[in-house]
Coordinates of C-alpha atoms in Angstrom, one line a residue:
M1 CA 0.0 0.0 0.0
L2 CA 1.1 3.5 -0.8
V3 CA -0.3 6.5 1.2
L4 CA 0.0 9.9 -0.4
L5 CA 0.1 12.8 2.1
P6 CA 0.3 16.6 1.8
P7 CA 3.1 18.4 3.7
S8 CA 2.3 20.8 6.4
E9 CA 2.5 24.6 5.9
G10 CA 4.3 25.0 9.1
K11 CA 7.4 23.0 9.9
A12 CA 9.6 22.2 12.8
A13 CA 13.1 23.8 13.1
S14 CA 15.9 22.0 11.3
G15 CA 18.0 21.6 14.4
R16 CA 21.7 20.9 14.4
G17 CA 22.0 17.7 12.5
A18 CA 24.2 17.0 9.5
P19 CA 23.1 19.1 6.4
L20 CA 21.1 17.8 3.5
K21 CA 22.5 15.0 1.4
P22 CA 20.3 15.2 -1.8
E23 CA 21.7 11.8 -3.0
S24 CA 20.4 10.1 0.1
L25 CA 16.7 11.0 -0.6
S26 CA 14.3 8.3 -1.7
L27 CA 13.0 8.3 -5.3
P28 CA 16.3 9.1 -7.0
A29 CA 14.5 9.5 -10.3
L30 CA 13.4 12.9 -8.9
S31 CA 17.0 14.0 -8.2
E32 CA 17.4 16.3 -11.3
A33 CA 14.0 18.0 -10.8
R34 CA 14.8 18.4 -7.0
A35 CA 18.2 20.0 -7.9
A36 CA 16.5 22.5 -10.2
V37 CA 14.0 23.6 -7.6
L38 CA 16.6 23.8 -4.8
D39 CA 19.0 25.9 -7.0
E40 CA 16.2 28.3 -7.9
L41 CA 14.7 28.6 -4.4
V42 CA 18.1 29.2 -2.7
G43 CA 19.1 31.7 -5.4
L44 CA 15.8 33.6 -5.1
C45 CA 16.1 33.8 -1.3
Q46 CA 19.7 34.9 -1.3
G47 CA 18.8 37.8 -3.5
D48 CA 16.1 40.5 -3.3
E49 CA 14.1 39.8 -0.1
E50 CA 11.0 41.6 -1.2
K51 CA 10.9 39.7 -4.5
A52 CA 11.3 36.4 -2.6
R53 CA 8.5 37.3 -0.2
E54 CA 6.2 38.1 -3.1
V55 CA 7.0 34.9 -5.1
L56 CA 6.6 32.7 -2.1
G57 CA 3.4 34.5 -1.0
L58 CA 4.7 35.2 2.5
S59 CA 3.2 37.7 4.9
E60 CA 5.4 40.2 6.7
G61 CA 5.3 38.1 9.8
L62 CA 6.9 35.2 7.8
R63 CA 9.8 37.1 6.4
G64 CA 12.2 34.9 8.4
E65 CA 11.3 32.0 6.2
I66 CA 13.3 33.6 3.4
A67 CA 16.6 33.4 5.4
K68 CA 15.7 29.8 6.2
N69 CA 15.4 29.0 2.5
A70 CA 18.6 30.8 1.7
A71 CA 20.5 28.5 4.1
L72 CA 19.0 25.2 2.9
R73 CA 22.3 23.7 1.8
T74 CA 24.0 24.1 5.2
A75 CA 21.0 23.8 7.6
G76 CA 20.6 20.7 9.7
A77 CA 18.5 18.0 8.4
R78 CA 16.0 15.8 10.3
P79 CA 13.7 13.0 9.2
A80 CA 10.8 14.4 7.2
G81 CA 8.3 12.8 9.7
E82 CA 9.8 15.2 12.4
I83 CA 9.9 18.3 10.1
Y84 CA 6.3 18.2 9.1
T85 CA 3.9 19.3 11.8
G86 CA 0.4 20.6 11.9
V87 CA -3.0 19.1 12.3
L88 CA -2.7 16.0 10.2
Y89 CA 0.7 15.1 11.5
D90 CA -0.3 15.7 15.1
A91 CA -3.2 13.3 14.7
L92 CA -0.9 10.8 12.9
G93 CA 1.6 10.9 15.8
L94 CA 4.5 9.1 14.1
A95 CA 6.7 9.5 17.2
T96 CA 4.3 7.5 19.4
L97 CA 3.7 4.6 17.1
D98 CA 5.1 1.2 18.1
A99 CA 8.1 -0.3 16.2
A100 CA 6.0 -2.3 13.8
A101 CA 3.8 0.6 12.9
R102 CA 6.8 2.9 12.4
R103 CA 8.3 0.4 10.1
R104 CA 5.0 0.4 8.1
A105 CA 5.1 4.2 8.0
R106 CA 8.5 4.2 6.4
Q107 CA 7.3 1.8 3.8
W108 CA 3.8 3.1 3.1
L109 CA 3.9 6.9 3.5
L110 CA 4.9 9.4 0.8
V111 CA 4.8 13.1 1.5
F112 CA 4.4 15.4 -1.4
S113 CA 6.4 18.7 -1.5
G114 CA 6.9 21.7 -3.7
L115 CA 10.6 21.6 -3.1
W116 CA 11.4 17.8 -2.9
G117 CA 8.6 16.4 -5.1
A118 CA 7.9 13.6 -2.7
V119 CA 9.9 12.1 0.2
R120 CA 9.6 9.2 2.7
V121 CA 9.1 10.0 6.3
N122 CA 12.6 8.8 7.1
D123 CA 14.3 11.0 4.5
R124 CA 16.4 13.6 6.2
I125 CA 15.5 17.2 5.0
P126 CA 15.9 20.7 6.4
S127 CA 13.0 22.9 7.3
Y128 CA 11.9 25.0 4.3
R129 CA 9.0 27.1 3.0
C130 CA 7.9 26.4 -0.6
S131 CA 4.4 25.3 -1.4
M132 CA 3.3 23.5 -4.6
G133 CA 1.3 26.6 -5.6
V134 CA 4.5 28.7 -6.0
K135 CA 5.7 29.9 -9.4
L136 CA 9.4 30.3 -9.3
P137 CA 10.8 32.8 -11.8
G138 CA 13.0 30.4 -13.7
L139 CA 10.9 27.2 -13.5
G140 CA 7.3 28.4 -13.5
A141 CA 4.5 26.7 -11.6
L142 CA 5.9 23.9 -9.4
G143 CA 2.8 21.7 -10.0
T144 CA 3.7 21.7 -13.7
H145 CA 7.4 21.3 -13.1
W146 CA 6.9 18.1 -11.1
R147 CA 4.3 16.6 -13.4
G148 CA 6.7 14.9 -15.9
P149 CA 9.2 13.5 -13.3
M150 CA 6.4 12.2 -11.1
A151 CA 4.7 10.5 -14.0
S152 CA 7.9 8.6 -14.7
A153 CA 8.7 7.8 -11.1
L154 CA 5.5 7.2 -9.2
P155 CA 3.9 4.2 -11.0
E156 CA 6.9 2.1 -10.1
V157 CA 6.8 3.3 -6.5
A158 CA 3.1 2.4 -6.3
G159 CA 3.7 -1.1 -7.6
G160 CA 0.7 -3.4 -7.9
G161 CA -1.1 -2.4 -4.7
L162 CA -3.6 0.1 -3.3
V163 CA -2.9 3.9 -3.5
L164 CA -4.6 5.8 -0.7
D165 CA -4.6 9.5 -1.8
L166 CA -5.0 12.0 1.0
R167 CA -3.4 15.0 -0.7
S168 CA -5.0 18.4 -1.0
S169 CA -5.8 19.6 -4.6
A170 CA -2.6 21.6 -5.0
Y171 CA -0.4 18.6 -4.4
A172 CA -2.7 16.2 -6.3
A173 CA -2.1 18.4 -9.4
A174 CA 1.6 17.2 -9.4
W175 CA 0.6 13.6 -10.1
R176 CA -2.6 11.9 -10.8
P177 CA -2.7 8.1 -11.2
K178 CA -3.8 7.0 -14.6
G179 CA -5.3 3.9 -16.3
E180 CA -5.2 0.7 -14.3
L181 CA -3.4 2.4 -11.4
A182 CA -6.2 4.9 -11.1
G183 CA -8.6 2.0 -10.5
R184 CA -6.5 0.9 -7.5
T185 CA -6.5 4.4 -6.1
A186 CA -8.9 5.8 -3.4
T187 CA -9.4 9.5 -2.6
V188 CA -10.9 10.4 0.7
R189 CA -13.1 13.3 1.9
V190 CA -14.0 13.7 5.6
L191 CA -17.5 15.1 6.1
H192 CA -19.2 16.4 9.2
A193 CA -22.1 13.9 9.2
P194 CA -24.9 16.2 10.4
T195 CA -24.1 18.9 7.7
R196 CA -22.2 16.8 5.2
K197 CA -19.7 19.6 4.8
V198 CA -15.9 19.5 4.8
V199 CA -14.3 21.4 7.7
S200 CA -10.6 22.0 7.1
H201 CA -9.2 21.3 10.5
F202 CA -11.5 18.4 11.1
N203 CA -10.7 17.0 7.7
K204 CA -7.0 17.0 8.3
A205 CA -7.2 15.6 11.8
T206 CA -9.4 12.7 10.8
K207 CA -7.1 11.8 7.9
G208 CA -4.2 11.7 10.3
R209 CA -6.2 9.4 12.6
I210 CA -7.2 7.1 9.6
V211 CA -3.5 6.6 8.7
R212 CA -2.6 6.0 12.3
S213 CA -5.4 3.4 12.6
L214 CA -4.2 1.5 9.5
L215 CA -0.6 1.6 10.6
E216 CA -1.4 0.3 14.1
A217 CA -3.7 -2.4 12.8
G218 CA -1.2 -3.5 10.2
A219 CA -4.1 -3.4 7.7
A220 CA -2.8 -3.6 4.2
P221 CA -5.9 -3.8 1.9
A222 CA -5.2 -5.0 -1.6
G223 CA -7.5 -2.5 -3.3
P224 CA -10.2 0.2 -2.6
A225 CA -13.0 -2.2 -1.9
E226 CA -10.9 -3.9 0.7
L227 CA -9.9 -0.5 2.1
V228 CA -13.6 0.3 2.7
E229 CA -14.0 -2.9 4.7
A230 CA -10.8 -2.3 6.6
L231 CA -11.9 1.2 7.6
R232 CA -15.4 0.0 8.6
D233 CA -13.8 -2.7 10.7
L234 CA -11.7 0.0 12.4
G235 CA -14.9 1.8 13.4
Y236 CA -15.2 4.4 10.6
V237 CA -18.4 5.2 8.8
V238 CA -17.6 5.1 5.1
E239 CA -19.6 5.7 1.9
A240 CA -17.8 4.6 -1.3
E241 CA -18.3 5.4 -4.9
A242 CA -16.6 3.0 -7.3
P243 CA -15.6 4.3 -10.7
G244 CA -17.9 1.8 -12.4
G245 CA -17.2 1.4 -16.1
S246 CA -15.2 4.6 -16.4
A247 CA -11.5 3.7 -16.9
G248 CA -8.9 5.8 -15.4
R249 CA -10.9 7.0 -12.5
A250 CA -10.2 6.6 -8.8
W251 CA -12.6 5.4 -6.1
S252 CA -14.1 8.2 -4.0
L253 CA -14.6 7.6 -0.3
D254 CA -16.5 9.8 2.2
V255 CA -15.7 9.2 5.8
L256 CA -18.5 10.6 8.0
V257 CA -17.8 11.8 11.5
D258 CA -20.3 13.3 14.0
E259 CA -18.0 15.3 16.3
I260 CA -15.6 18.0 15.2
H261 CA -12.3 17.8 17.2

C-alpha cells in the first residue's frame, strides 16, 4: 500500500544535525528535478528579499522563512516525519507509534512537497518554505514542473497495490494516477455527518487518525473495496463510490464523523 500525504505549511526547526545530502533521498528518479527547484529557491532567497517574499506568498510576519530557504544547503536535516507538523501530523503521531507501525510508516507513507517532489518520512531534509502553488521565476509553476518527473517515477513506487490518496488539490495536481493504477486508487473526503460539509481542521485531523489506525492495525488492503471494509472494521463510517465502467478514475470515499475535534 502507498499512502500519499500533503506536507504541512508550518514545519519544525531544522535543528543541528548534518546538512542535507540530496543523493540520500528516496525516489532518486526525482533528483534532477529536485536540484532545479533547490537551486532556484536558494538563489531567489539569497537575492532580493522583497521579491522572494512576493514569489513565495509570505506575509510580513513570515519574512524569516526567506533566510531559512537561503541556508537550505547548510542547515541541519532531520527525518521528514519530524519536520512536518500541523493538524494531520499531530493526529498521525508518528513518534508515538510502536516499532512495527513505524516500520510500516517508512514503507507506506509518501509526503508530497513543492521543493522535494515527494519524500519518505525517514528521508532527512531541512525545514523550508515552498508550497506546490509557488511559481518560481526560472521554473514556473511547481505543480507543472513536477508533473513529468512524477509521471515517470510514481507508477513504479506504487507497484501493484492500493494507493490511498489523502493529498490536497494543489499537491494532487503534481501527479494523478492514470489507467489501471487509477482503478487501484482511493481518494478520501472527511465530512461532518450532520451537515455533510468539509471542515478543514476536522478533515486534516481525521485523515491523520485514519492513517494511524491503518498503521497500528497492520491493515494492508489490496484495493479500494478492501480498504472500505478495513476502515469499517476499524470503526469508521464510510460511503464509497466505485468508478464503475469509467476507466482511469479513482474510487471516491467519504468518511462521516459526528464530532468535530
